mmCIF file of C-alpha atoms and ligand atoms in Angstrom:
data_model
loop_
_atom_site.group_PDB
_atom_site.id
_atom_site.type_symbol
_atom_site.label_atom_id
_atom_site.label_comp_id
_atom_site.label_asym_id
_atom_site.label_seq_id
_atom_site.Cartn_x
_atom_site.Cartn_y
_atom_site.Cartn_z
ATOM 1 C CA MET A 1 -0.178 0.485 -0.029
ATOM 2 C CA LYS A 2 1.676 3.615 -0.903
ATOM 3 C CA PRO A 3 1.851 5.750 1.615
ATOM 4 C CA GLU A 4 0.379 9.774 1.665
ATOM 5 C CA PRO A 5 1.992 11.844 -0.433
ATOM 6 C CA SER A 6 5.020 13.977 1.418
ATOM 7 C CA PRO A 7 4.087 14.027 4.809
ATOM 8 C CA LEU A 8 4.770 17.843 6.604
ATOM 9 C CA PRO A 9 8.161 17.213 8.788
ATOM 10 C CA PRO A 10 7.204 16.008 12.274
ATOM 11 C CA SER A 11 7.749 18.398 15.184
ATOM 12 C CA PRO A 12 8.833 17.368 18.779
ATOM 13 C CA GLY A 13 6.157 16.314 21.098
ATOM 14 C CA VAL A 14 3.848 16.319 18.259
ATOM 15 C CA VAL A 15 1.924 13.364 16.935
ATOM 16 C CA ARG A 16 0.950 12.623 13.532
ATOM 17 C CA PHE A 17 -1.148 9.654 12.414
ATOM 18 C CA TYR A 18 -1.362 7.666 9.178
ATOM 19 C CA SER A 19 -3.811 4.964 8.742
ATOM 20 C CA PHE A 20 -3.202 2.419 5.956
ATOM 21 C CA LEU A 21 -5.971 0.011 7.141
ATOM 22 C CA PRO A 22 -7.574 -2.385 5.115
ATOM 23 C CA SER A 23 -10.947 -2.114 5.081
ATOM 24 C CA ALA A 24 -13.690 -4.016 7.131
ATOM 25 C CA ASP A 25 -13.978 -6.254 3.904
ATOM 26 C CA ARG A 26 -10.636 -7.810 4.302
ATOM 27 C CA LEU A 27 -11.943 -9.202 7.729
ATOM 28 C CA ARG A 28 -15.062 -11.142 5.906
ATOM 29 C CA GLU A 29 -12.552 -12.280 2.727
ATOM 30 C CA ASP A 30 -10.118 -13.601 5.114
ATOM 31 C CA VAL A 31 -12.560 -15.398 8.241
ATOM 32 C CA LEU A 32 -15.040 -16.655 4.732
ATOM 33 C CA GLU A 33 -12.100 -17.842 3.260
ATOM 34 C CA GLY A 34 -10.177 -19.487 6.383
ATOM 35 C CA LEU A 35 -13.402 -21.323 7.655
ATOM 36 C CA ALA A 36 -13.895 -23.099 4.437
ATOM 37 C CA LEU A 37 -10.577 -24.733 4.378
ATOM 38 C CA PRO A 38 -10.197 -27.985 5.648
ATOM 39 C CA GLN A 39 -8.301 -27.198 8.980
ATOM 40 C CA LYS A 40 -10.181 -24.110 9.564
ATOM 41 C CA ASN A 41 -8.144 -21.366 10.023
ATOM 42 C CA ILE A 42 -8.307 -17.199 11.323
ATOM 43 C CA PRO A 43 -5.435 -15.465 10.854
ATOM 44 C CA PRO A 44 -3.781 -14.100 14.368
ATOM 45 C CA LYS A 45 -3.832 -10.604 14.002
ATOM 46 C CA TYR A 46 -7.619 -10.318 13.971
ATOM 47 C CA PHE A 47 -6.929 -11.036 17.759
ATOM 48 C CA TYR A 48 -6.262 -7.509 18.334
ATOM 49 C CA ASP A 49 -9.596 -5.413 18.670
ATOM 50 C CA GLU A 50 -9.702 -3.314 21.760
ATOM 51 C CA PRO A 51 -11.036 -6.221 23.943
ATOM 52 C CA GLY A 52 -7.902 -8.161 22.585
ATOM 53 C CA CYS A 53 -5.386 -5.854 23.252
ATOM 54 C CA ARG A 54 -5.988 -5.487 26.560
ATOM 55 C CA LEU A 55 -6.411 -9.457 27.229
ATOM 56 C CA PHE A 56 -2.955 -9.062 25.621
ATOM 57 C CA GLU A 57 -1.945 -6.955 27.835
ATOM 58 C CA ALA A 58 -3.370 -9.250 30.560
ATOM 59 C CA ILE A 59 -1.415 -12.225 29.312
ATOM 60 C CA CYS A 60 2.152 -10.495 29.565
ATOM 61 C CA GLU A 61 1.524 -9.755 33.221
ATOM 62 C CA LEU A 62 0.903 -13.673 33.387
ATOM 63 C CA PRO A 63 3.374 -15.789 35.753
ATOM 64 C CA GLU A 64 3.478 -18.434 33.107
ATOM 65 C CA TYR A 65 3.763 -16.191 30.313
ATOM 66 C CA TYR A 66 7.864 -15.586 30.748
ATOM 67 C CA LEU A 67 8.159 -13.983 27.130
ATOM 68 C CA THR A 68 7.441 -10.307 27.945
ATOM 69 C CA ARG A 69 9.445 -9.840 31.698
ATOM 70 C CA THR A 70 12.195 -11.691 30.288
ATOM 71 C CA GLU A 71 12.451 -9.794 27.394
ATOM 72 C CA THR A 72 12.285 -6.431 29.070
ATOM 73 C CA ALA A 73 14.645 -7.550 31.654
ATOM 74 C CA ILE A 74 17.519 -8.531 28.523
ATOM 75 C CA LEU A 75 16.553 -4.877 27.341
ATOM 76 C CA ARG A 76 17.278 -3.158 30.889
ATOM 77 C CA GLY A 77 20.194 -5.736 31.316
ATOM 78 C CA HIS A 78 22.300 -4.744 27.810
ATOM 79 C CA ILE A 79 20.963 -1.338 27.205
ATOM 80 C CA ALA A 80 24.413 0.141 27.166
ATOM 81 C CA ASP A 81 25.685 -2.557 24.432
ATOM 82 C CA ILE A 82 22.111 -2.438 22.871
ATOM 83 C CA ALA A 83 22.350 1.425 22.298
ATOM 84 C CA GLN A 84 25.912 1.321 21.215
ATOM 85 C CA PHE A 85 24.808 -1.374 18.420
ATOM 86 C CA VAL A 86 21.951 0.710 17.020
ATOM 87 C CA GLY A 87 24.110 4.363 17.376
ATOM 88 C CA PRO A 88 23.404 7.662 17.450
ATOM 89 C CA ASP A 89 20.908 9.801 15.676
ATOM 90 C CA ALA A 90 18.362 6.719 14.376
ATOM 91 C CA GLU A 91 14.753 6.402 13.351
ATOM 92 C CA LEU A 92 13.343 4.228 15.186
ATOM 93 C CA ILE A 93 10.910 2.325 13.568
ATOM 94 C CA GLU A 94 8.727 0.013 15.625
ATOM 95 C CA TYR A 95 6.450 -2.755 14.318
ATOM 96 C CA GLY A 96 3.740 -4.287 16.364
ATOM 97 C CA SER A 97 4.102 -1.660 18.734
ATOM 98 C CA GLY A 98 1.229 -2.131 21.071
ATOM 99 C CA VAL A 99 1.685 -0.193 24.597
ATOM 100 C CA GLN A 100 5.122 0.405 23.450
ATOM 101 C CA ALA A 101 6.905 -0.414 27.334
ATOM 102 C CA LYS A 102 10.073 -1.741 26.274
ATOM 103 C CA THR A 103 10.260 1.285 23.746
ATOM 104 C CA ARG A 104 10.510 3.506 26.487
ATOM 105 C CA ILE A 105 13.588 1.707 27.707
ATOM 106 C CA LEU A 106 15.264 2.045 24.188
ATOM 107 C CA ILE A 107 14.594 5.982 23.353
ATOM 108 C CA GLN A 108 15.707 6.901 26.885
ATOM 109 C CA ALA A 109 18.821 5.056 26.335
ATOM 110 C CA LEU A 110 19.064 6.148 22.701
ATOM 111 C CA GLN A 111 17.717 9.935 22.695
ATOM 112 C CA THR A 112 15.630 8.908 19.842
ATOM 113 C CA ARG A 113 14.265 12.065 17.937
ATOM 114 C CA LEU A 114 12.036 10.148 15.812
ATOM 115 C CA TYR A 115 9.908 7.484 16.553
ATOM 116 C CA VAL A 116 7.424 5.272 14.262
ATOM 117 C CA PRO A 117 5.309 2.997 15.523
ATOM 118 C CA ILE A 118 3.031 0.983 13.082
ATOM 119 C CA ASP A 119 0.171 -1.311 14.838
ATOM 120 C CA ILE A 120 -3.244 -2.859 13.447
ATOM 121 C CA ALA A 121 -4.930 -1.767 16.618
ATOM 122 C CA LEU A 122 -5.885 2.334 16.121
ATOM 123 C CA GLY A 123 -6.501 2.888 19.816
ATOM 124 C CA THR A 124 -3.599 1.610 21.502
ATOM 125 C CA LEU A 125 -1.523 3.021 19.208
ATOM 126 C CA GLU A 126 -3.053 6.341 19.800
ATOM 127 C CA ALA A 127 -3.104 6.259 23.638
ATOM 128 C CA SER A 128 0.739 4.975 23.676
ATOM 129 C CA SER A 129 2.307 7.094 21.077
ATOM 130 C CA LYS A 130 0.524 10.643 23.197
ATOM 131 C CA GLU A 131 2.104 9.016 26.461
ATOM 132 C CA LEU A 132 5.400 8.477 24.905
ATOM 133 C CA ALA A 133 5.551 12.122 23.344
ATOM 134 C CA SER A 134 4.452 13.541 26.647
ATOM 135 C CA ARG A 135 7.136 11.415 28.457
ATOM 136 C CA PHE A 136 10.273 12.659 26.066
ATOM 137 C CA PRO A 137 9.620 16.108 25.083
ATOM 138 C CA TRP A 138 12.109 16.166 22.000
ATOM 139 C CA LEU A 139 10.704 13.086 20.472
ATOM 140 C CA ASN A 140 8.910 13.567 17.040
ATOM 141 C CA VAL A 141 6.353 10.485 16.989
ATOM 142 C CA VAL A 142 4.224 9.669 13.799
ATOM 143 C CA GLY A 143 2.074 6.842 13.919
ATOM 144 C CA ILE A 144 1.248 4.287 11.621
ATOM 145 C CA CYS A 145 -2.420 2.512 11.824
ATOM 146 C CA ALA A 146 -1.217 -0.805 9.506
ATOM 147 C CA ASP A 147 -1.053 -4.195 8.763
ATOM 148 C CA TYR A 148 2.422 -4.760 8.588
ATOM 149 C CA THR A 149 2.285 -8.204 7.754
ATOM 150 C CA ARG A 150 1.134 -6.637 4.109
ATOM 151 C CA PRO A 151 3.582 -4.951 2.034
ATOM 152 C CA LEU A 152 3.910 -1.182 3.296
ATOM 153 C CA ALA A 153 5.833 1.746 2.401
ATOM 154 C CA LEU A 154 6.799 4.020 4.702
ATOM 155 C CA PRO A 155 7.018 7.626 4.638
ATOM 156 C CA SER A 156 9.950 9.530 4.702
ATOM 157 C CA PHE A 157 10.500 12.525 6.721
ATOM 158 C CA ALA A 158 12.351 15.697 6.437
ATOM 159 C CA GLY A 159 13.318 18.021 9.289
ATOM 160 C CA VAL A 160 14.856 15.573 11.503
ATOM 161 C CA PRO A 161 18.628 15.208 11.356
ATOM 162 C CA ILE A 162 18.850 10.877 10.642
ATOM 163 C CA ARG A 163 22.109 8.651 10.581
ATOM 164 C CA ARG A 164 20.259 5.404 10.103
ATOM 165 C CA LYS A 165 17.143 3.598 10.113
ATOM 166 C CA ALA A 166 16.620 1.034 12.904
ATOM 167 C CA ALA A 167 13.926 -1.341 13.144
ATOM 168 C CA PHE A 168 12.505 -2.560 16.171
ATOM 169 C CA PHE A 169 10.068 -5.916 16.305
ATOM 170 C CA PRO A 170 9.928 -6.724 19.716
ATOM 171 C CA GLY A 171 8.027 -9.694 21.930
ATOM 172 C CA SER A 172 8.718 -12.185 19.640
ATOM 173 C CA THR A 173 5.896 -11.362 16.948
ATOM 174 C CA VAL A 174 7.866 -12.593 14.338
ATOM 175 C CA GLY A 175 7.099 -15.809 15.569
ATOM 176 C CA ASN A 176 3.574 -15.796 14.904
ATOM 177 C CA PHE A 177 4.963 -15.975 11.142
ATOM 178 C CA THR A 178 5.863 -19.171 9.210
ATOM 179 C CA PRO A 179 9.225 -19.320 8.765
ATOM 180 C CA ALA A 180 8.282 -18.708 4.944
ATOM 181 C CA GLU A 181 6.279 -15.640 6.231
ATOM 182 C CA ALA A 182 8.979 -14.498 8.730
ATOM 183 C CA LEU A 183 11.676 -14.763 5.651
ATOM 184 C CA ARG A 184 9.298 -12.328 3.339
ATOM 185 C CA PHE A 185 8.634 -9.992 6.135
ATOM 186 C CA LEU A 186 12.359 -9.291 7.449
ATOM 187 C CA ARG A 187 12.806 -9.110 3.397
ATOM 188 C CA GLN A 188 10.607 -6.363 3.435
ATOM 189 C CA VAL A 189 11.897 -4.688 6.497
ATOM 190 C CA HIS A 190 15.428 -5.047 4.822
ATOM 191 C CA ARG A 191 13.620 -2.814 2.142
ATOM 192 C CA SER A 192 12.586 -0.021 5.326
ATOM 193 C CA VAL A 193 15.462 0.246 6.528
ATOM 194 C CA GLY A 194 18.050 0.333 3.573
ATOM 195 C CA ALA A 195 21.594 -1.105 3.333
ATOM 196 C CA GLY A 196 23.384 -0.308 6.731
ATOM 197 C CA GLY A 197 20.109 -0.120 8.681
ATOM 198 C CA ALA A 198 19.876 -1.663 11.990
ATOM 199 C CA LEU A 199 17.609 -4.383 13.235
ATOM 200 C CA LEU A 200 16.852 -5.390 16.856
ATOM 201 C CA ILE A 201 14.059 -8.369 17.069
ATOM 202 C CA GLY A 202 12.888 -10.318 19.845
ATOM 203 C CA VAL A 203 13.058 -13.770 19.589
ATOM 204 C CA ASP A 204 11.527 -16.545 21.732
ATOM 205 C CA LEU A 205 14.138 -19.613 22.307
ATOM 206 C CA LYS A 206 13.282 -23.133 21.880
ATOM 207 C CA LYS A 207 12.921 -24.785 25.572
ATOM 208 C CA ASP A 208 10.825 -27.705 27.091
ATOM 209 C CA LYS A 209 7.324 -28.349 26.348
ATOM 210 C CA ALA A 210 5.983 -27.834 29.774
ATOM 211 C CA THR A 211 7.088 -24.552 29.788
ATOM 212 C CA LEU A 212 5.663 -23.932 26.330
ATOM 213 C CA ASP A 213 2.041 -25.437 27.098
ATOM 214 C CA ALA A 214 1.814 -23.375 30.325
ATOM 215 C CA ALA A 215 2.629 -20.320 28.440
ATOM 216 C CA TYR A 216 0.266 -20.093 26.346
ATOM 217 C CA ALA A 217 -2.754 -22.124 28.302
ATOM 218 C CA ASP A 218 -2.662 -20.464 31.646
ATOM 219 C CA ALA A 219 -4.276 -21.773 35.056
ATOM 220 C CA LYS A 220 -6.218 -18.317 35.266
ATOM 221 C CA GLY A 221 -7.521 -19.191 31.514
ATOM 222 C CA VAL A 222 -6.564 -15.396 30.129
ATOM 223 C CA THR A 223 -5.373 -16.939 27.079
ATOM 224 C CA ALA A 224 -8.371 -18.837 26.401
ATOM 225 C CA ARG A 225 -10.507 -15.940 27.033
ATOM 226 C CA PHE A 226 -8.193 -13.716 24.497
ATOM 227 C CA ASN A 227 -8.376 -16.887 21.879
ATOM 228 C CA LEU A 228 -12.453 -17.058 22.436
ATOM 229 C CA ASN A 229 -12.473 -13.374 21.869
ATOM 230 C CA LEU A 230 -11.939 -14.230 17.939
ATOM 231 C CA LEU A 231 -15.570 -15.425 17.900
ATOM 232 C CA ALA A 232 -16.657 -12.676 20.267
ATOM 233 C CA ARG A 233 -15.342 -10.216 17.535
ATOM 234 C CA ILE A 234 -16.281 -12.258 14.189
ATOM 235 C CA ASN A 235 -20.139 -12.375 15.967
ATOM 236 C CA ARG A 236 -20.426 -8.505 16.358
ATOM 237 C CA GLU A 237 -18.238 -7.387 13.033
ATOM 238 C CA LEU A 238 -19.400 -10.004 10.568
ATOM 239 C CA SER A 239 -23.392 -10.563 12.014
ATOM 240 C CA ALA A 240 -22.017 -14.450 13.286
ATOM 241 C CA ASP A 241 -23.619 -16.861 15.791
ATOM 242 C CA PHE A 242 -20.472 -18.562 17.417
ATOM 243 C CA GLN A 243 -21.794 -19.727 20.706
ATOM 244 C CA THR A 244 -18.406 -19.259 22.621
ATOM 245 C CA SER A 245 -19.229 -21.830 25.274
ATOM 246 C CA ARG A 246 -19.680 -24.533 23.171
ATOM 247 C CA PHE A 247 -15.718 -23.925 21.888
ATOM 248 C CA ARG A 248 -12.486 -24.787 23.940
ATOM 249 C CA HIS A 249 -9.437 -23.197 23.780
ATOM 250 C CA LYS A 250 -6.530 -25.808 23.017
ATOM 251 C CA ALA A 251 -2.761 -24.628 22.753
ATOM 252 C CA PHE A 252 0.233 -27.371 22.932
ATOM 253 C CA TYR A 253 4.033 -27.292 21.475
ATOM 254 C CA ASP A 254 4.806 -28.975 18.793
ATOM 255 C CA PRO A 255 8.484 -30.113 19.112
ATOM 256 C CA SER A 256 8.887 -31.568 15.800
ATOM 257 C CA GLN A 257 7.901 -27.921 14.143
ATOM 258 C CA GLY A 258 9.366 -26.119 16.966
ATOM 259 C CA ARG A 259 6.086 -24.031 17.440
ATOM 260 C CA VAL A 260 3.098 -23.705 19.510
ATOM 261 C CA GLU A 261 -0.617 -24.052 17.849
ATOM 262 C CA MET A 262 -3.617 -22.458 19.169
ATOM 263 C CA HIS A 263 -6.790 -23.673 18.341
ATOM 264 C CA LEU A 264 -10.804 -23.258 19.473
ATOM 265 C CA GLU A 265 -11.739 -26.669 19.343
ATOM 266 C CA SER A 266 -15.733 -27.361 18.857
ATOM 267 C CA LEU A 267 -17.184 -29.199 21.587
ATOM 268 C CA TYR A 268 -20.238 -30.174 20.081
ATOM 269 C CA SER A 269 -21.901 -31.026 16.699
ATOM 270 C CA GLN A 270 -22.635 -27.834 15.218
ATOM 271 C CA ILE A 271 -24.281 -25.217 12.270
ATOM 272 C CA VAL A 272 -22.385 -21.409 12.812
ATOM 273 C CA HIS A 273 -23.540 -18.607 10.103
ATOM 274 C CA VAL A 274 -20.853 -16.113 9.270
ATOM 275 C CA ASP A 275 -22.269 -13.234 7.086
ATOM 276 C CA GLY A 276 -25.338 -15.345 5.945
ATOM 277 C CA GLN A 277 -22.997 -18.423 4.779
ATOM 278 C CA ARG A 278 -23.274 -21.882 6.931
ATOM 279 C CA PHE A 279 -20.210 -23.796 8.319
ATOM 280 C CA ASP A 280 -20.240 -27.198 10.160
ATOM 281 C CA PHE A 281 -18.311 -28.481 12.718
ATOM 282 C CA ARG A 282 -17.593 -32.243 13.734
ATOM 283 C CA PRO A 283 -17.367 -32.409 17.778
ATOM 284 C CA GLY A 284 -13.677 -32.010 18.501
ATOM 285 C CA GLU A 285 -12.931 -30.205 15.322
ATOM 286 C CA THR A 286 -10.863 -27.280 15.220
ATOM 287 C CA ILE A 287 -10.439 -23.367 13.933
ATOM 288 C CA HIS A 288 -6.655 -23.067 14.101
ATOM 289 C CA THR A 289 -5.954 -19.603 15.053
ATOM 290 C CA GLU A 290 -2.347 -19.237 15.543
ATOM 291 C CA ILE A 291 1.456 -20.572 15.333
ATOM 292 C CA SER A 292 3.933 -19.546 17.640
ATOM 293 C CA CYS A 293 7.470 -20.398 16.308
ATOM 294 C CA LYS A 294 10.101 -20.792 18.842
ATOM 295 C CA TYR A 295 13.725 -20.894 16.857
ATOM 296 C CA SER A 296 17.396 -21.611 18.399
ATOM 297 C CA ILE A 297 19.955 -18.467 18.182
ATOM 298 C CA ALA A 298 21.765 -20.269 15.401
ATOM 299 C CA GLU A 299 17.900 -20.939 13.276
ATOM 300 C CA PHE A 300 17.193 -17.373 13.375
ATOM 301 C CA GLN A 301 20.702 -15.966 12.176
ATOM 302 C CA GLU A 302 20.618 -18.094 9.234
ATOM 303 C CA LEU A 303 17.069 -16.533 8.875
ATOM 304 C CA GLY A 304 18.596 -13.005 9.009
ATOM 305 C CA LYS A 305 21.179 -14.114 6.446
ATOM 306 C CA ARG A 306 18.531 -15.495 3.935
ATOM 307 C CA ALA A 307 16.554 -12.111 4.375
ATOM 308 C CA GLY A 308 20.111 -10.046 3.769
ATOM 309 C CA PHE A 309 20.867 -8.996 7.286
ATOM 310 C CA SER A 310 24.165 -9.740 9.004
ATOM 311 C CA PRO A 311 23.707 -10.880 12.501
ATOM 312 C CA GLU A 312 26.240 -8.944 14.694
ATOM 313 C CA LYS A 313 25.188 -9.608 18.102
ATOM 314 C CA VAL A 314 22.958 -11.567 20.398
ATOM 315 C CA TRP A 315 21.493 -10.789 23.600
ATOM 316 C CA THR A 316 19.897 -13.550 25.905
ATOM 317 C CA ASP A 317 18.927 -14.038 29.646
ATOM 318 C CA PRO A 318 21.080 -16.454 31.882
ATOM 319 C CA GLU A 319 18.617 -19.524 31.581
ATOM 320 C CA GLN A 320 17.859 -19.038 27.979
ATOM 321 C CA LEU A 321 14.379 -18.562 27.628
ATOM 322 C CA PHE A 322 14.800 -15.684 25.100
ATOM 323 C CA SER A 323 16.653 -13.705 22.605
ATOM 324 C CA ILE A 324 17.322 -10.182 21.336
ATOM 325 C CA HIS A 325 19.324 -10.072 18.107
ATOM 326 C CA GLY A 326 21.031 -7.490 16.671
ATOM 327 C CA MET A 327 21.323 -7.529 12.795
ATOM 328 C CA VAL A 328 22.552 -4.850 10.316
ATOM 329 C CA ALA A 329 21.030 -4.752 6.666
ATOM 330 C CA ALA A 330 23.987 -5.921 4.040
HETATM 331 C C1 AVI B 1 2.116 -11.863 20.380
HETATM 332 N N1 AVI B 1 2.701 -12.764 20.064
HETATM 333 C C2 AVI B 1 3.868 -12.496 20.270
HETATM 334 C C3 AVI B 1 2.121 -13.950 21.198
HETATM 335 C C4 AVI B 1 3.108 -15.094 21.057
HETATM 336 O O1 AVI B 1 3.468 -15.642 22.156
HETATM 337 O O2 AVI B 1 3.286 -15.633 20.265
HETATM 338 C C5 AVI B 1 0.334 -13.482 21.184
HETATM 339 C C6 AVI B 1 0.215 -14.375 22.190
HETATM 340 N N2 AVI B 1 -0.590 -15.910 22.100
HETATM 341 C C7 AVI B 1 -1.029 -16.084 23.390
HETATM 342 N N3 AVI B 1 -0.408 -15.747 24.111
HETATM 343 C C8 AVI B 1 0.252 -14.503 23.030
#
């Protein structure tokens, strides 16, 4: 999708927004197409409506969901080295910026002057961008509301001196792509930062099945509510008649594929209508809603190389649960 023509140079503290969001028709198309497949499937990007964003924030606080706190601890513990890797006067582009909590650590250390958060959830993007702009008075924030899983040409900004572009993609969100999709995405990031640009990317590491199973099926059932909210969203936005109590959350790590899979399992034989179309479910049949791929450090470096990056740094925690990679676009 093309950006709007020559946006004005940003001014410090001022938050500007550009929206490249696809129409509601895309949700309809993706859901109708996905439910017609032999393995029913709905893309995970549709988790993030307003209630979904709130539930994801709650997941990040769960004791079982070690990813967020571990990545934050790695960032804090290695921030001087990370700031040295990125260097001064970098334009910081964040993919899937969400609540931007980790970004604060980075912006403080880098003294960033131009920050471009990209997120599919407009409400969260607006609120967190405004909060960030008021916290750092020297910062220009240019929010982009977009689906970054699709090709996106970013606007360029005059008026702020920039030495390099640095992409930040925390949270192991790259794991929600298949390796082939991740490769395509990394190539797109390569084009956005250009030769010499930097990539800081959080990647969850392979580990024992029990830890991963618990992280995606927590005792309080927050992840179950997050998964089931997808059906409630489809009911609201596509006049569907899913009865959420007739489905259950299912999540498990498959070591042979190195990924967690999340599904919504039909508890009964049932018929559901979405936008006037009928879908039949057998008992035990599932809608596949998410994958969360886990990598070894070497596997992810190999993927980065195939996308044209040169892996330069890796920071991890003492238990080797999570990694942050520093790569440079060749
Ligand atoms: C956003 N993403 C990296 C999360 C993950 O861990 O794959 C989404 C999530 N799904 C269930 N819990 C969290």
